[in-house]
mmCIF file of C-alpha atoms and ligand atoms in Angstrom:
data_model
loop_
_atom_site.group_PDB
_atom_site.id
_atom_site.type_symbol
_atom_site.label_atom_id
_atom_site.label_comp_id
_atom_site.label_asym_id
_atom_site.label_seq_id
_atom_site.Cartn_x
_atom_site.Cartn_y
_atom_site.Cartn_z
ATOM 1 C CA MET S 25 110.555 -5.852 -49.281
ATOM 2 C CA GLU S 26 113.521 -4.039 -50.747
ATOM 3 C CA VAL S 27 116.524 -6.283 -51.240
ATOM 4 C CA LEU S 28 119.530 -5.283 -49.164
ATOM 5 C CA LYS S 29 122.392 -5.699 -51.594
ATOM 6 C CA TYR S 30 124.965 -6.699 -49.034
ATOM 7 C CA LEU S 31 122.615 -9.312 -47.630
ATOM 8 C CA ALA S 32 121.119 -10.636 -50.853
ATOM 9 C CA GLY S 33 122.445 -14.136 -50.183
ATOM 10 C CA TYR S 34 120.760 -14.419 -46.790
ATOM 11 C CA PRO S 35 117.292 -15.859 -46.043
ATOM 12 C CA THR S 36 114.250 -13.578 -46.199
ATOM 13 C CA HIS S 37 113.594 -13.724 -42.445
ATOM 14 C CA VAL S 38 117.124 -12.498 -41.779
ATOM 15 C CA GLN S 39 116.673 -9.616 -44.213
ATOM 16 C CA ALA S 40 113.306 -8.818 -42.651
ATOM 17 C CA ARG S 41 114.930 -8.570 -39.224
ATOM 18 C CA VAL S 42 117.582 -6.212 -40.594
ATOM 19 C CA HIS S 43 114.894 -4.059 -42.232
ATOM 20 C CA GLU S 44 113.206 -3.879 -38.830
ATOM 21 C CA LEU S 45 116.408 -2.659 -37.167
ATOM 22 C CA ILE S 46 116.867 -0.070 -39.916
ATOM 23 C CA ASP S 47 113.269 1.157 -39.646
ATOM 24 C CA GLN S 48 113.633 1.474 -35.887
ATOM 25 C CA GLY S 49 116.876 3.396 -36.420
ATOM 26 C CA ARG S 50 118.775 0.912 -34.257
ATOM 27 C CA LEU S 51 121.272 -0.666 -36.639
ATOM 28 C CA GLY S 52 123.943 2.027 -36.286
ATOM 29 C CA ASP S 53 123.953 1.962 -32.471
ATOM 30 C CA LEU S 54 123.901 -1.779 -32.371
ATOM 31 C CA LEU S 55 127.029 -1.976 -34.510
ATOM 32 C CA ALA S 56 128.759 0.882 -32.700
ATOM 33 C CA ASN S 57 128.211 -0.883 -29.364
ATOM 34 C CA LYS S 58 129.455 -4.204 -30.620
ATOM 35 C CA TYR S 59 132.387 -2.918 -32.657
ATOM 36 C CA GLY S 60 133.709 0.192 -30.980
ATOM 37 C CA GLN S 61 137.384 -0.538 -31.456
ATOM 38 C CA ALA S 62 139.275 1.297 -34.203
ATOM 39 C CA HIS S 63 142.619 0.042 -35.463
ATOM 40 C CA THR S 64 145.892 1.771 -36.201
ATOM 41 C CA VAL S 65 146.687 0.153 -39.538
ATOM 42 C CA ARG S 66 146.729 3.401 -41.508
ATOM 43 C CA SER S 67 149.398 3.178 -44.175
ATOM 44 C CA ASP S 68 150.180 0.602 -46.828
ATOM 45 C CA SER S 69 153.349 -0.431 -45.028
ATOM 46 C CA GLN S 70 151.450 -0.906 -41.772
ATOM 47 C CA LEU S 71 148.906 -2.924 -43.700
ATOM 48 C CA ARG S 72 151.637 -5.048 -45.171
ATOM 49 C CA ASP S 73 153.105 -5.819 -41.740
ATOM 50 C CA TYR S 74 149.670 -6.588 -40.389
ATOM 51 C CA VAL S 75 148.842 -9.023 -43.210
ATOM 52 C CA GLN S 76 152.282 -10.597 -43.092
ATOM 53 C CA ALA S 77 151.995 -11.278 -39.355
ATOM 54 C CA ILE S 78 148.729 -13.171 -39.785
ATOM 55 C CA LYS S 79 150.144 -15.042 -42.772
ATOM 56 C CA ASP S 80 153.296 -16.011 -40.833
ATOM 57 C CA ARG S 81 151.175 -17.366 -38.055
ATOM 58 C CA HIS S 82 148.765 -19.436 -40.154
ATOM 59 C CA LEU S 83 149.945 -19.770 -43.740
ATOM 60 C CA ARG S 84 153.686 -19.613 -43.531
ATOM 61 C CA LYS S 85 154.242 -22.036 -46.381
ATOM 62 C CA SER S 86 151.931 -20.557 -48.960
ATOM 63 C CA VAL S 87 153.057 -18.262 -51.775
ATOM 64 C CA PRO S 88 154.869 -15.063 -50.810
ATOM 65 C CA LEU S 89 153.018 -11.792 -50.838
ATOM 66 C CA ALA S 90 154.114 -9.495 -53.624
ATOM 67 C CA LYS S 91 152.320 -6.387 -52.592
ATOM 68 C CA VAL S 92 149.776 -5.404 -49.984
ATOM 69 C CA ILE S 93 147.949 -2.104 -50.339
ATOM 70 C CA TYR S 94 144.787 -0.179 -49.612
ATOM 71 C CA ASP S 95 142.981 0.485 -52.866
ATOM 72 C CA SER S 96 140.450 3.310 -53.069
ATOM 73 C CA LYS S 97 139.127 2.116 -56.420
ATOM 74 C CA LEU S 98 137.974 -1.212 -55.059
ATOM 75 C CA GLN S 99 134.279 -1.691 -54.561
ATOM 76 C CA VAL S 100 133.725 -4.129 -51.770
ATOM 77 C CA MET S 101 130.832 -6.053 -53.259
ATOM 78 C CA LYS S 102 131.855 -5.983 -56.875
ATOM 79 C CA HIS S 103 135.117 -7.592 -55.951
ATOM 80 C CA ALA S 104 133.491 -10.054 -53.584
ATOM 81 C CA LEU S 105 134.679 -8.401 -50.414
ATOM 82 C CA GLY S 106 138.204 -7.842 -51.637
ATOM 83 C CA THR S 107 140.363 -8.852 -54.489
ATOM 84 C CA HIS S 108 143.075 -11.315 -55.092
ATOM 85 C CA THR S 109 145.319 -11.073 -58.082
ATOM 86 C CA THR S 110 147.796 -13.654 -59.140
ATOM 87 C CA ILE S 111 150.800 -12.216 -60.853
ATOM 88 C CA SER S 112 152.836 -14.755 -62.697
ATOM 89 C CA ARG S 113 156.339 -13.786 -63.498
ATOM 90 C CA LEU S 114 159.382 -15.528 -64.754
ATOM 91 C CA GLN S 115 161.938 -16.343 -62.091
ATOM 92 C CA GLY S 116 164.858 -18.294 -63.465
ATOM 93 C CA ASN S 117 163.278 -20.994 -65.551
ATOM 94 C CA LYS S 118 160.253 -21.425 -63.426
ATOM 95 C CA LEU S 119 157.044 -19.522 -63.623
ATOM 96 C CA LYS S 120 156.364 -18.519 -60.059
ATOM 97 C CA ALA S 121 153.232 -16.992 -58.765
ATOM 98 C CA SER S 122 153.373 -14.277 -56.194
ATOM 99 C CA ARG S 123 150.317 -12.703 -54.801
ATOM 100 C CA GLU S 124 149.023 -9.240 -54.433
ATOM 101 C CA ILE S 125 146.460 -8.326 -51.817
ATOM 102 C CA ARG S 126 144.406 -5.192 -52.185
ATOM 103 C CA ILE S 127 142.077 -4.107 -49.427
ATOM 104 C CA ALA S 128 139.286 -1.629 -50.105
ATOM 105 C CA THR S 129 139.948 1.713 -48.420
ATOM 106 C CA VAL S 130 136.667 1.505 -46.507
ATOM 107 C CA PHE S 131 138.470 -0.891 -44.148
ATOM 108 C CA ARG S 132 140.971 1.751 -43.119
ATOM 109 C CA ASP S 133 138.293 3.423 -41.047
ATOM 110 C CA ALA S 134 136.288 0.320 -40.255
ATOM 111 C CA PRO S 135 136.392 -1.316 -36.805
ATOM 112 C CA ALA S 136 139.434 -3.491 -36.116
ATOM 113 C CA GLU S 137 137.471 -6.738 -36.325
ATOM 114 C CA PHE S 138 136.351 -6.077 -39.897
ATOM 115 C CA LEU S 139 139.846 -5.354 -41.117
ATOM 116 C CA ARG S 140 140.960 -8.606 -39.579
ATOM 117 C CA MET S 141 138.071 -10.453 -41.187
ATOM 118 C CA ILE S 142 138.766 -9.128 -44.676
ATOM 119 C CA VAL S 143 142.474 -9.860 -44.345
ATOM 120 C CA VAL S 144 141.722 -13.427 -43.273
ATOM 121 C CA HIS S 145 139.392 -13.719 -46.278
ATOM 122 C CA GLU S 146 142.064 -12.541 -48.689
ATOM 123 C CA LEU S 147 144.757 -14.721 -47.119
ATOM 124 C CA ALA S 148 142.529 -17.787 -47.425
ATOM 125 C CA HIS S 149 142.429 -17.083 -51.159
ATOM 126 C CA LEU S 150 146.158 -17.751 -51.302
ATOM 127 C CA LYS S 151 145.215 -21.406 -50.963
ATOM 128 C CA GLU S 152 141.662 -21.535 -52.274
ATOM 129 C CA SER S 153 140.441 -19.408 -55.130
ATOM 130 C CA GLU S 154 136.783 -20.405 -54.776
ATOM 131 C CA HIS S 155 134.424 -19.600 -51.928
ATOM 132 C CA ASN S 156 134.001 -23.271 -51.122
ATOM 133 C CA LYS S 157 133.967 -25.376 -47.983
ATOM 134 C CA SER S 158 137.731 -25.601 -47.555
ATOM 135 C CA PHE S 159 137.991 -21.863 -48.161
ATOM 136 C CA TYR S 160 135.660 -21.159 -45.224
ATOM 137 C CA GLN S 161 137.433 -23.774 -43.095
ATOM 138 C CA LEU S 162 140.634 -21.843 -43.612
ATOM 139 C CA CYS S 163 138.895 -18.607 -42.695
ATOM 140 C CA THR S 164 137.514 -20.027 -39.449
ATOM 141 C CA HIS S 165 140.876 -21.593 -38.669
ATOM 142 C CA MET S 166 142.490 -18.151 -38.802
ATOM 143 C CA GLU S 167 139.547 -16.366 -37.186
ATOM 144 C CA PRO S 168 137.049 -18.544 -35.277
ATOM 145 C CA GLY S 169 134.424 -15.778 -35.368
ATOM 146 C CA TYR S 170 134.709 -15.450 -39.137
ATOM 147 C CA HIS S 171 131.093 -16.130 -40.126
ATOM 148 C CA GLN S 172 129.604 -13.770 -37.565
ATOM 149 C CA LEU S 173 132.115 -11.101 -38.573
ATOM 150 C CA GLU S 174 131.309 -11.455 -42.257
ATOM 151 C CA PHE S 175 127.615 -11.109 -41.522
ATOM 152 C CA ASP S 176 128.186 -8.103 -39.274
ATOM 153 C CA LEU S 177 130.459 -6.549 -41.894
ATOM 154 C CA ARG S 178 127.567 -6.760 -44.340
ATOM 155 C CA LEU S 179 125.402 -4.974 -41.758
ATOM 156 C CA TYR S 180 128.117 -2.366 -41.343
ATOM 157 C CA LEU S 181 128.303 -1.721 -45.095
ATOM 158 C CA THR S 182 124.513 -1.519 -45.269
ATOM 159 C CA GLN S 183 124.437 1.006 -42.428
ATOM 160 C CA ARG S 184 127.198 3.022 -44.075
ATOM 161 C CA GLU S 185 125.059 3.470 -47.159
ATOM 162 C CA ILE S 186 122.028 4.542 -45.178
ATOM 163 C CA ALA S 187 124.024 6.988 -43.097
ATOM 164 C CA PRO S 188 127.352 7.799 -44.768
ATOM 165 C CA PRO S 189 130.043 8.819 -42.284
HETATM 166 ZN ZN1 ZN Z 211 136.726 -13.904 -51.913
#
């Protein structure tokens, strides 16, 4: 069975089920029915407001956001679903970290739920750099459906490669 790169970390029976959906030509419809809602976060400044609003609600006290942008050079998988850069700069006598969040451009046209999921993922990295248990607890705190959304996002990216938009 060919390995599905976006689902490489999942058990074989899960991958087999996805292969079945692909072979039956059903994956695209299934996703379109479940995630039909587009979003209106088109520009970098809209993205910034969107990210800031979620941060204000859940992570008000964590480091300030330096910059929030869509980045067309980002590859979703290579950068583990997004990227998180720490920029240290000198402020007064203290070295302060501010954070930059870059979101792969593919999310600009993705359903609303996937943008939210990736933003929650990147925000959780403000507090946890590793993908560990407390990282995922933060993600599910901000978005209770996080795990299902991350799985479905992987299906979405798989489908996008089979049938590019
Ligand atoms: Zn990550």
